[in-house]
mmCIF file of N, CA and C in Angstrom:
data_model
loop_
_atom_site.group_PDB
_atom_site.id
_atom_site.type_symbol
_atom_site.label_atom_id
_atom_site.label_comp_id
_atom_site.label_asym_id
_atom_site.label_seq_id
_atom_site.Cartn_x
_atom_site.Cartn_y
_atom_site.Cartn_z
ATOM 1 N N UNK A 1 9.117 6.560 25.375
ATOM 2 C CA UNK A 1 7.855 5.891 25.634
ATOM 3 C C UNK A 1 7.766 4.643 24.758
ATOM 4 N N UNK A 2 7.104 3.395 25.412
ATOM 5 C CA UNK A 2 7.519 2.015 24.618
ATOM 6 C C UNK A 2 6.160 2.008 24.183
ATOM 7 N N UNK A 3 6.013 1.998 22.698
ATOM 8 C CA UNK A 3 4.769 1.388 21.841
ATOM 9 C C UNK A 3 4.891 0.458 21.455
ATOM 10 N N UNK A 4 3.799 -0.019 21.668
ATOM 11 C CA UNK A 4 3.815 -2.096 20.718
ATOM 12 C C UNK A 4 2.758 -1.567 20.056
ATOM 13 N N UNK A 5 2.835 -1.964 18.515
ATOM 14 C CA UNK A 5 1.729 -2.107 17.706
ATOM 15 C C UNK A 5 1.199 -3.124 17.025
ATOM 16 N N UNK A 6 0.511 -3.496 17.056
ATOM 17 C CA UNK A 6 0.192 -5.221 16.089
ATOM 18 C C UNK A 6 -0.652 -4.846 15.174
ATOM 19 N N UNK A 7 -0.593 -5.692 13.934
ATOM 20 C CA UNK A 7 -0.956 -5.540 12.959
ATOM 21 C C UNK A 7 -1.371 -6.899 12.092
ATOM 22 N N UNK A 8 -2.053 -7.084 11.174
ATOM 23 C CA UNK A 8 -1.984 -8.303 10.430
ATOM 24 C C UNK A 8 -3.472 -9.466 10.968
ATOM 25 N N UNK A 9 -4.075 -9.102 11.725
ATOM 26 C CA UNK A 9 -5.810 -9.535 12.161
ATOM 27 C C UNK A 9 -6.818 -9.439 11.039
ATOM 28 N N UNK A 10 -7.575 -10.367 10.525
ATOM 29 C CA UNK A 10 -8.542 -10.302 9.972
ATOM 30 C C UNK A 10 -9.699 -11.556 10.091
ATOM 31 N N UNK A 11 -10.178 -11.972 9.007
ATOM 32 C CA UNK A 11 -11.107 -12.831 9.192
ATOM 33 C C UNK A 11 -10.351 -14.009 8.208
ATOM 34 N N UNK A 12 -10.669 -15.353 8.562
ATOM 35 C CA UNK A 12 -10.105 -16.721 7.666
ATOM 36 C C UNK A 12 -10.790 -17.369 7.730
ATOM 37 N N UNK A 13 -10.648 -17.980 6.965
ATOM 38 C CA UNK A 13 -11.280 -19.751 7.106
ATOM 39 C C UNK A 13 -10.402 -20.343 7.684
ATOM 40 N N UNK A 14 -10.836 -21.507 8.525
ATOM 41 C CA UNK A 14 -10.631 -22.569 9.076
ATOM 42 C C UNK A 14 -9.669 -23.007 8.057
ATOM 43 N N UNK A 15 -8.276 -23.615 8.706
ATOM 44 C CA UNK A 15 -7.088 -24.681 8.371
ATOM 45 C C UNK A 15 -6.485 -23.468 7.202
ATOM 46 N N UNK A 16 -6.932 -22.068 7.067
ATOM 47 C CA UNK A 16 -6.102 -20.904 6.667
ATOM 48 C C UNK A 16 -4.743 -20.520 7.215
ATOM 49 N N UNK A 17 -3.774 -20.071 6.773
ATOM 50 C CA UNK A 17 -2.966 -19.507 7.161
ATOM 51 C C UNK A 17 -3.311 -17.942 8.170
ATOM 52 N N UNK A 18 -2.182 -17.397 8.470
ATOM 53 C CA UNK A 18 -2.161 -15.848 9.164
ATOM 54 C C UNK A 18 -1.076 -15.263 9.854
ATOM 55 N N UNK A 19 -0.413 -14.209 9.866
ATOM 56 C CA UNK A 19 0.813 -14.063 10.077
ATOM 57 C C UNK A 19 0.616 -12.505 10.946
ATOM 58 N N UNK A 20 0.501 -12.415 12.070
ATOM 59 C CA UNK A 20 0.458 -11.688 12.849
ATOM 60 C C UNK A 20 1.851 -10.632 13.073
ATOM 61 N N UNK A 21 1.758 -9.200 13.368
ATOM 62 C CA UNK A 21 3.363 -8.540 13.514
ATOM 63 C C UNK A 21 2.997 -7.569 14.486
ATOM 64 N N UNK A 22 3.993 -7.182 15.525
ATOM 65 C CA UNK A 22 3.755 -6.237 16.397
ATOM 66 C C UNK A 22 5.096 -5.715 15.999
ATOM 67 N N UNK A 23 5.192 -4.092 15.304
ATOM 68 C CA UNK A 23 5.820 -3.641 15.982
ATOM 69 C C UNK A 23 6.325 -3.188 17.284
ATOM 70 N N UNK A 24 7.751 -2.394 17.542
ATOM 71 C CA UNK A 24 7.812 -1.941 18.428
ATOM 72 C C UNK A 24 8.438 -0.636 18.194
ATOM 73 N N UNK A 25 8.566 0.267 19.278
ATOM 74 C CA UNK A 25 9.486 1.611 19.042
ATOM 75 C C UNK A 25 9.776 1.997 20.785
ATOM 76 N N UNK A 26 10.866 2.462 20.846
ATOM 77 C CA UNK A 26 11.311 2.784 22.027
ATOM 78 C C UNK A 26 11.562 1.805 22.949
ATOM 79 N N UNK A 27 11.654 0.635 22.519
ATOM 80 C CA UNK A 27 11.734 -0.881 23.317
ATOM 81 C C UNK A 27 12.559 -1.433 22.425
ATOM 82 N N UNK A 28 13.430 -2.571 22.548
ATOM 83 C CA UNK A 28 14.396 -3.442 21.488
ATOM 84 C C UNK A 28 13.371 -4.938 22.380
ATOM 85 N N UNK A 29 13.349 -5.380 21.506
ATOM 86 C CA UNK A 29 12.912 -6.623 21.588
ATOM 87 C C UNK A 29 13.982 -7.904 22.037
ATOM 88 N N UNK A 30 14.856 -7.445 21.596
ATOM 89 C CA UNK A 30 16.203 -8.536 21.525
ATOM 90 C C UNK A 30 16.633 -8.579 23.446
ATOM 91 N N UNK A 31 15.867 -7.256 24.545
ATOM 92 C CA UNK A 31 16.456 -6.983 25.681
ATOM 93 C C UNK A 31 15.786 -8.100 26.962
ATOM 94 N N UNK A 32 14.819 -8.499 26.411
ATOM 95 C CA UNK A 32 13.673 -9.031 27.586
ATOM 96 C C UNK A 32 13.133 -9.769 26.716
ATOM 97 N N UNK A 33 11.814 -11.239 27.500
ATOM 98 C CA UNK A 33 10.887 -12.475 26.431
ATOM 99 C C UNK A 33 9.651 -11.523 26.179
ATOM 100 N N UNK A 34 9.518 -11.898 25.068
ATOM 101 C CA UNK A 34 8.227 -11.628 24.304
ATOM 102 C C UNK A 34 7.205 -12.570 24.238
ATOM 103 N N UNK A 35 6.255 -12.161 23.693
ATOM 104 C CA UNK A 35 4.986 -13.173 24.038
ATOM 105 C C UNK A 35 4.003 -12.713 23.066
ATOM 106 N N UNK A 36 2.899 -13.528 22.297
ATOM 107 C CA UNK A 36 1.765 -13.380 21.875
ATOM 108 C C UNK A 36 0.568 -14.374 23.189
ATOM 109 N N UNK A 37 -0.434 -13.186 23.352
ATOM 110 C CA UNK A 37 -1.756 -13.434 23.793
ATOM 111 C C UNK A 37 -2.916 -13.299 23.611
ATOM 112 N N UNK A 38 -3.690 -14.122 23.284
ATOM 113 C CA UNK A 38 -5.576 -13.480 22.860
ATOM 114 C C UNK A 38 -6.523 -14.421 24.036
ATOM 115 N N UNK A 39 -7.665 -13.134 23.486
ATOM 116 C CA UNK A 39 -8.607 -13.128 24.648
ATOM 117 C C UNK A 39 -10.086 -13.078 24.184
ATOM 118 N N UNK A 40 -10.752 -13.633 24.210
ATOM 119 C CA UNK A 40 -12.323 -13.638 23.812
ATOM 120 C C UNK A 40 -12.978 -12.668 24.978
ATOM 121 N N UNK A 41 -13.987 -12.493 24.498
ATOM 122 C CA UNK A 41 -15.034 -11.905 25.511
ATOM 123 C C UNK A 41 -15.180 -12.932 26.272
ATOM 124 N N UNK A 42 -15.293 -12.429 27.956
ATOM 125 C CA UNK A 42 -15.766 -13.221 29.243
ATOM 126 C C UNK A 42 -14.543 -14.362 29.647
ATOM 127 N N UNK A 43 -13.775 -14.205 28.594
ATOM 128 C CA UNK A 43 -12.390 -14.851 29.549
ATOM 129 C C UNK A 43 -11.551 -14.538 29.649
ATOM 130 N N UNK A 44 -10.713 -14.697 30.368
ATOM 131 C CA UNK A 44 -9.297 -14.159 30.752
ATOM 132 C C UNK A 44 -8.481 -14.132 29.838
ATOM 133 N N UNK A 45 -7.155 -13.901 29.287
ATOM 134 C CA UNK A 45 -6.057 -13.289 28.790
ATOM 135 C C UNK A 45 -5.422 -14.096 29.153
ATOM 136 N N UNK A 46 -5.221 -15.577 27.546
ATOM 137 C CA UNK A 46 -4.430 -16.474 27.423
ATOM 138 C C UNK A 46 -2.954 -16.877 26.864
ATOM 139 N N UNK A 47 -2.248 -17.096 27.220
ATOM 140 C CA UNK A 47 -0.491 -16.885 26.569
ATOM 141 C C UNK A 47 -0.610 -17.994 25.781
ATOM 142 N N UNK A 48 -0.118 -17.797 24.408
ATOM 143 C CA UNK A 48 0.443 -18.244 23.173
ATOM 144 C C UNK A 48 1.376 -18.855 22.816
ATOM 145 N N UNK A 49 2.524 -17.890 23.232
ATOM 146 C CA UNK A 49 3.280 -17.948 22.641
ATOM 147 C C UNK A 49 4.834 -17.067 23.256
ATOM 148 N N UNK A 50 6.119 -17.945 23.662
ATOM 149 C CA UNK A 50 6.253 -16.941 24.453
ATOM 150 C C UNK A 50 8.162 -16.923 23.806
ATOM 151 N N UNK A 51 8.672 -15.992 23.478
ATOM 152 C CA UNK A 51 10.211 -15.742 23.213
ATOM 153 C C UNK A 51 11.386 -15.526 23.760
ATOM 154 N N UNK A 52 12.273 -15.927 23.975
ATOM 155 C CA UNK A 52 13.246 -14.990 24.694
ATOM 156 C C UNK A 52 14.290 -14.362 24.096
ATOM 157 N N UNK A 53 14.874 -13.747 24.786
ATOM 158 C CA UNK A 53 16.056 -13.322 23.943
ATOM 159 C C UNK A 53 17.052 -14.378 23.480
ATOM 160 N N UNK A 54 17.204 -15.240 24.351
ATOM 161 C CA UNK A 54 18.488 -16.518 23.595
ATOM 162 C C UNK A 54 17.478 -17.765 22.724
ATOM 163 N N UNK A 55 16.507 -16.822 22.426
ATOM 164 C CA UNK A 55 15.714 -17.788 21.495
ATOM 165 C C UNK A 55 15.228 -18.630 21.527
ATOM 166 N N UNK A 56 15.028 -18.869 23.177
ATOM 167 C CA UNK A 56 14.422 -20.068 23.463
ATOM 168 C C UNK A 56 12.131 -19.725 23.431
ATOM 169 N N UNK A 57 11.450 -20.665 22.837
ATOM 170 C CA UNK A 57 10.490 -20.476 22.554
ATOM 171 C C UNK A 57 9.336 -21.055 23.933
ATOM 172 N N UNK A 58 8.092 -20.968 24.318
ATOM 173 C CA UNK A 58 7.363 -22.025 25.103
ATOM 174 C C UNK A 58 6.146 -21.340 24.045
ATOM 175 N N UNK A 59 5.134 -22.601 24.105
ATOM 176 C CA UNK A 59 4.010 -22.508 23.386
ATOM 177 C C UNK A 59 3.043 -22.984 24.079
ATOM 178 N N UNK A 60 1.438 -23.069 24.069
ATOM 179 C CA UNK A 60 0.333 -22.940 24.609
ATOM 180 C C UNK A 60 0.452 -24.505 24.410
ATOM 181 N N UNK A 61 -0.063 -25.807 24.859
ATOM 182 C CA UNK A 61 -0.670 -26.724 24.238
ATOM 183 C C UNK A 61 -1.560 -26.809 22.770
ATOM 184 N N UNK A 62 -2.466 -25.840 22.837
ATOM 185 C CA UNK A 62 -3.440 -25.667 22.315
ATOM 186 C C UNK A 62 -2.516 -25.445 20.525
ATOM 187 N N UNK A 63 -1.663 -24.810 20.485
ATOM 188 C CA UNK A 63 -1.088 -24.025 19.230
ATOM 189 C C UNK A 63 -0.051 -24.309 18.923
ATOM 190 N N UNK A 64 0.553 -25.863 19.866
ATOM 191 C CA UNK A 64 2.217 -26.426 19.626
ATOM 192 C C UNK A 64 1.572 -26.805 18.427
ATOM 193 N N UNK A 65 3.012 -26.842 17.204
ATOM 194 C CA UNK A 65 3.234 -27.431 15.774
ATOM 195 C C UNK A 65 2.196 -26.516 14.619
ATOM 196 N N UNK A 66 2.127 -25.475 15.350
ATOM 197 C CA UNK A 66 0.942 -24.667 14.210
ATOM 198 C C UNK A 66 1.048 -23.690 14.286
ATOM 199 N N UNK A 67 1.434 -22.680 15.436
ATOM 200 C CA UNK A 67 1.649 -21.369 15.136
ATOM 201 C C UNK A 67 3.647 -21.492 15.893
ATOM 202 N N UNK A 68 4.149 -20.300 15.083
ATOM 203 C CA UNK A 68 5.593 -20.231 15.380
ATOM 204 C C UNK A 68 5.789 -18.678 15.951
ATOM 205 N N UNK A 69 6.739 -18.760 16.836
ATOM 206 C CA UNK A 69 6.951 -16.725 17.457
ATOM 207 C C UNK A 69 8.415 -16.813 16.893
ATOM 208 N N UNK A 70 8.525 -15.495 16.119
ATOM 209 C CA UNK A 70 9.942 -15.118 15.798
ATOM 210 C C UNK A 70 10.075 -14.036 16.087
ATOM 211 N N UNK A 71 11.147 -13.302 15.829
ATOM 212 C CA UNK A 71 11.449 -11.684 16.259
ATOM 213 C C UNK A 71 12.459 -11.580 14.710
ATOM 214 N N UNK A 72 12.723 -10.060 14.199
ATOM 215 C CA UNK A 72 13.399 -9.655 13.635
ATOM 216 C C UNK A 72 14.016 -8.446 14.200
ATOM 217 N N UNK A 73 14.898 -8.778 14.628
ATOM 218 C CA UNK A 73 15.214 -7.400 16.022
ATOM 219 C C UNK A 73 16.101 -6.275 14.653
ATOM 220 N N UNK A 74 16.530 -6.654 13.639
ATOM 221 C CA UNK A 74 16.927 -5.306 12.311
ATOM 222 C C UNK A 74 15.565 -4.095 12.589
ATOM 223 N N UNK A 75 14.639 -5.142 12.538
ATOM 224 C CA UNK A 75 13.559 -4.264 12.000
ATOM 225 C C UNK A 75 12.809 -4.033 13.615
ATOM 226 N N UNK A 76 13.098 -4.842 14.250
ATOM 227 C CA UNK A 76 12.488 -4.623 15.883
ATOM 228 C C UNK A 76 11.216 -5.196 16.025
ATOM 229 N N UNK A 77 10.790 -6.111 15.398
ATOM 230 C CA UNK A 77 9.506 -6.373 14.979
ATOM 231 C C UNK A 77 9.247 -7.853 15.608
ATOM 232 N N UNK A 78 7.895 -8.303 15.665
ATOM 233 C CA UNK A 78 7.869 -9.420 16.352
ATOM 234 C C UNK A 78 7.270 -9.897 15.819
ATOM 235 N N UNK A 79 6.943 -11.388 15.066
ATOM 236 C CA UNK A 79 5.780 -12.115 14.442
ATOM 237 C C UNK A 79 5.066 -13.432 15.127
ATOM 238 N N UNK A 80 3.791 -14.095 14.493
ATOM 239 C CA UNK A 80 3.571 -14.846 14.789
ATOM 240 C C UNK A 80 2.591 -15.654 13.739
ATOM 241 N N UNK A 81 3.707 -16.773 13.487
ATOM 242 C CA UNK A 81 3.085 -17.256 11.974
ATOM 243 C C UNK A 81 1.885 -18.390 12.560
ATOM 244 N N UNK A 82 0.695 -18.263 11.811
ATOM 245 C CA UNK A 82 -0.246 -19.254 12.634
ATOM 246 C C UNK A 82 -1.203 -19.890 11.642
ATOM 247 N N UNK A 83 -0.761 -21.321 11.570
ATOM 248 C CA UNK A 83 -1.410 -21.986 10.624
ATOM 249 C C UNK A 83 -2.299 -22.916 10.791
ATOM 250 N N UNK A 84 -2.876 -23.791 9.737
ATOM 251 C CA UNK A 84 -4.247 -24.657 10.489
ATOM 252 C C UNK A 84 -5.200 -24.258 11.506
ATOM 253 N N UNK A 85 -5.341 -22.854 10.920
ATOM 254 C CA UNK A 85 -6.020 -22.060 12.257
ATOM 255 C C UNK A 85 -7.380 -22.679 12.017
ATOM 256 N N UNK A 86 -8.186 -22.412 13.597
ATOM 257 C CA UNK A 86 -8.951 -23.373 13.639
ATOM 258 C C UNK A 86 -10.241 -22.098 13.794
ATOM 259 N N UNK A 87 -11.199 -22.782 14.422
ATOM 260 C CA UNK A 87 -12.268 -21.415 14.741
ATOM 261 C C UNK A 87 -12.277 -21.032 16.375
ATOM 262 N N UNK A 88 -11.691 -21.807 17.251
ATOM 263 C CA UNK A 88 -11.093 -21.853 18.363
ATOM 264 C C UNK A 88 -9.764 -20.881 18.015
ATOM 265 N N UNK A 89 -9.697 -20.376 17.699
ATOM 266 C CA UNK A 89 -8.066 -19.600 17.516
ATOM 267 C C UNK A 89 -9.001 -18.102 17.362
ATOM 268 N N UNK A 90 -10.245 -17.918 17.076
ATOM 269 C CA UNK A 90 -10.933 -16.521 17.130
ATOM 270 C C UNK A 90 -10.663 -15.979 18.621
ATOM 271 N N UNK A 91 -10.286 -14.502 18.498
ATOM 272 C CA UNK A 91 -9.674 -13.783 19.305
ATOM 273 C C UNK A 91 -9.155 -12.314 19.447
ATOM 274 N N UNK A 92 -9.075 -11.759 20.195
ATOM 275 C CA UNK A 92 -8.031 -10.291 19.955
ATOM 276 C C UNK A 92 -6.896 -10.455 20.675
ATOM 277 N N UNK A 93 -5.788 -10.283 19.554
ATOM 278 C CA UNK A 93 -4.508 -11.339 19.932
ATOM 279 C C UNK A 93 -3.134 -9.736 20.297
ATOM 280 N N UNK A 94 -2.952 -9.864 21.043
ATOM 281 C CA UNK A 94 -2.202 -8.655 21.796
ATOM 282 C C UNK A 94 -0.741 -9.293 22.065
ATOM 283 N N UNK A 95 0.429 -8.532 21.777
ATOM 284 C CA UNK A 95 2.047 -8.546 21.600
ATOM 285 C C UNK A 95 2.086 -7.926 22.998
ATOM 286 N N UNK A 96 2.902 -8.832 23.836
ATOM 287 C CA UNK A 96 3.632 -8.308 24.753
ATOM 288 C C UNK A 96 5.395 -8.059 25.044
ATOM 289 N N UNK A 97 5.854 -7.387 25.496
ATOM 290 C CA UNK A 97 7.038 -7.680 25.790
ATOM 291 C C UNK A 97 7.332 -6.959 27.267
ATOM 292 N N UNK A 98 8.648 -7.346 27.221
ATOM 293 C CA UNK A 98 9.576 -7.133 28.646
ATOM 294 C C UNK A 98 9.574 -7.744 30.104
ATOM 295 N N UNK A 99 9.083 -8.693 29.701
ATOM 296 C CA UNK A 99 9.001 -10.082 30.488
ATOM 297 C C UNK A 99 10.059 -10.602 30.579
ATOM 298 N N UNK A 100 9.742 -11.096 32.223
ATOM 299 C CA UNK A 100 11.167 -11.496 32.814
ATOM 300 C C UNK A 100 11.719 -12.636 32.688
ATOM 301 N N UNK A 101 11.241 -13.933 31.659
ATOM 302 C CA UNK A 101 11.372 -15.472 31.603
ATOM 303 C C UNK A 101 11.196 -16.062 33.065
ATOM 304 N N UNK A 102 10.567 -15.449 33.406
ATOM 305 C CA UNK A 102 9.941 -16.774 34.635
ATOM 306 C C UNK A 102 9.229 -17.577 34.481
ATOM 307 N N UNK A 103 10.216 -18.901 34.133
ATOM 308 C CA UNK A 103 9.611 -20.124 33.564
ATOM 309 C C UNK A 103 7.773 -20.216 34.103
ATOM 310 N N UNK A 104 7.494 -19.830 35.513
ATOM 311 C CA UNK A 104 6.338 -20.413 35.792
ATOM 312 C C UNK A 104 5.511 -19.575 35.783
ATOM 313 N N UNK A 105 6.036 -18.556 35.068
ATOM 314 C CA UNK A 105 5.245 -17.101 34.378
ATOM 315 C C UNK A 105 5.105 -16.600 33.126
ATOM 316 N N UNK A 106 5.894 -17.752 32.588
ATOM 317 C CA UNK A 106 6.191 -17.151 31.466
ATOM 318 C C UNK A 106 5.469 -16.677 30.021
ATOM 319 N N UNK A 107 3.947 -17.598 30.400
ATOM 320 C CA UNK A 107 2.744 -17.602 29.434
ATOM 321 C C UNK A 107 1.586 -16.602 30.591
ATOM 322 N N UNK A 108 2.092 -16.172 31.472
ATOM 323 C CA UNK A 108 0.951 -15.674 32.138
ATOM 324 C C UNK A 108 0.702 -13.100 31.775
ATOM 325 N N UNK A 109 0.020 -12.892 31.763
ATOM 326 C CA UNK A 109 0.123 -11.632 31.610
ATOM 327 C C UNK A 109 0.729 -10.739 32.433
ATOM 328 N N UNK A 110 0.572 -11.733 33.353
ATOM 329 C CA UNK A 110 1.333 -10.529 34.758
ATOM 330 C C UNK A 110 3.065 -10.210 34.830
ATOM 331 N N UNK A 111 3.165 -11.248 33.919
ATOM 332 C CA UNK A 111 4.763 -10.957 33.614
ATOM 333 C C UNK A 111 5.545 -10.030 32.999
ATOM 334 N N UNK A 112 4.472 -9.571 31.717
ATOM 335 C CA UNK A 112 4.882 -8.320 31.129
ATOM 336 C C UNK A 112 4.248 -7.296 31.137
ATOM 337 N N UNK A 113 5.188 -5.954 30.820
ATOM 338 C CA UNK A 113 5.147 -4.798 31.299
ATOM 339 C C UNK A 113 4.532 -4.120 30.170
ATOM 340 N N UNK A 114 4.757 -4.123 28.700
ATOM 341 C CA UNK A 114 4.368 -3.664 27.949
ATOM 342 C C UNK A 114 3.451 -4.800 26.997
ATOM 343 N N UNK A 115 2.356 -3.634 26.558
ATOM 344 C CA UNK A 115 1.468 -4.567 25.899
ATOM 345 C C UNK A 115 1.012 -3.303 24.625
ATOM 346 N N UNK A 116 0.552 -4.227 23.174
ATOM 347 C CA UNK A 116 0.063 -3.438 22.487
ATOM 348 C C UNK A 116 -1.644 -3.401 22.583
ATOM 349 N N UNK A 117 -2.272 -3.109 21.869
ATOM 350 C CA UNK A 117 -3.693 -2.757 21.444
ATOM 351 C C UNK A 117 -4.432 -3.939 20.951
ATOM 352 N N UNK A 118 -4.138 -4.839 20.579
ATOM 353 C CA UNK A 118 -4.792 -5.953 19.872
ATOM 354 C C UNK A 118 -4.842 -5.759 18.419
ATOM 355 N N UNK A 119 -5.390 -7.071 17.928
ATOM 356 C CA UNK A 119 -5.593 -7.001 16.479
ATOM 357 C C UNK A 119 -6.692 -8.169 16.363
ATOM 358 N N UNK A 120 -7.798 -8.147 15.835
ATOM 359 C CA UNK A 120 -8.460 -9.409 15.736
ATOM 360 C C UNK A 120 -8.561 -10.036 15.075
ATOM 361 N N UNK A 121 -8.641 -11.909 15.392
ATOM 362 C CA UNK A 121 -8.262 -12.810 14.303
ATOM 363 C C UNK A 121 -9.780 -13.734 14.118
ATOM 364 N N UNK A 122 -10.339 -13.706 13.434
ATOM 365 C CA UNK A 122 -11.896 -14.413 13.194
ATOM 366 C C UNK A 122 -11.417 -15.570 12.396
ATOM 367 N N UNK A 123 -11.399 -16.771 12.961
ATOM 368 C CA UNK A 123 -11.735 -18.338 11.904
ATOM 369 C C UNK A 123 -12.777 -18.504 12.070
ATOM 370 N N UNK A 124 -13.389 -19.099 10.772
ATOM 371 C CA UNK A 124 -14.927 -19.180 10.501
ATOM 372 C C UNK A 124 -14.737 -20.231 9.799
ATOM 373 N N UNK A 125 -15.608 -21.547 10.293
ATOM 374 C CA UNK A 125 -15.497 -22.993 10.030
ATOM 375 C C UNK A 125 -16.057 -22.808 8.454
#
């Protein structure tokens, strides 16, 4: 059974750092693209941030040059370093994986199969 867990959500100030981690277990990360997504109340479920296995990255407009997606596949783990966070970056930010890199899917939710629980990230100007 594939668990994603994320971890590392709290509250910041504005132009703060934050370093987001989803584990995984029963899934390798290194097999299929990964992705970070958050979602406010009353809107849809926005892509971030998206990985693949040959390491190729795509990023939101919104979060190019400020937040980075890495993987540590030793540890199976997935991060997402996110800096100059703004108060627009408030959210419950959910790890996906096993997405198929379909370029014109590749930030969208419907692509992946597994998702964790969220973690929430509060910037406060």
């Amino acid at each position: 059974q594939v668990q994603l867990v994320e971890s590392g959500g709290c509250s910041v100030q504005a132009g703060g750092p934050l370093r987001l981690s989803c584990a995984a277990s029963g899934y390798a990360f290194s097999q299929d693209y990964m992705a970070w997504f958050r979602q406010v109340p009353g809107k849809e479920r926005e892509g971030v941030a998206a990985l693949g296995s040959d390491g190729s990255t795509v990023y939101a407009d919104s979060v190019k040059g400020r937040f980075t997606i890495s993987v540590d596949n030793a540890k199976n783990t997935m991060y997402q370093q996110m800096n100059k966070l703004k108060p627009e970056d408030t959210g419950m930010y959910y790890c996906a994986a096993g997405g198929t890199g379909d370029y014109q899917r590749i930030l969208s939710p419907d692509d992946y199969k597994y998702w964790g629980q969220g973690t929430q990230v509060t910037v406060s100007s």
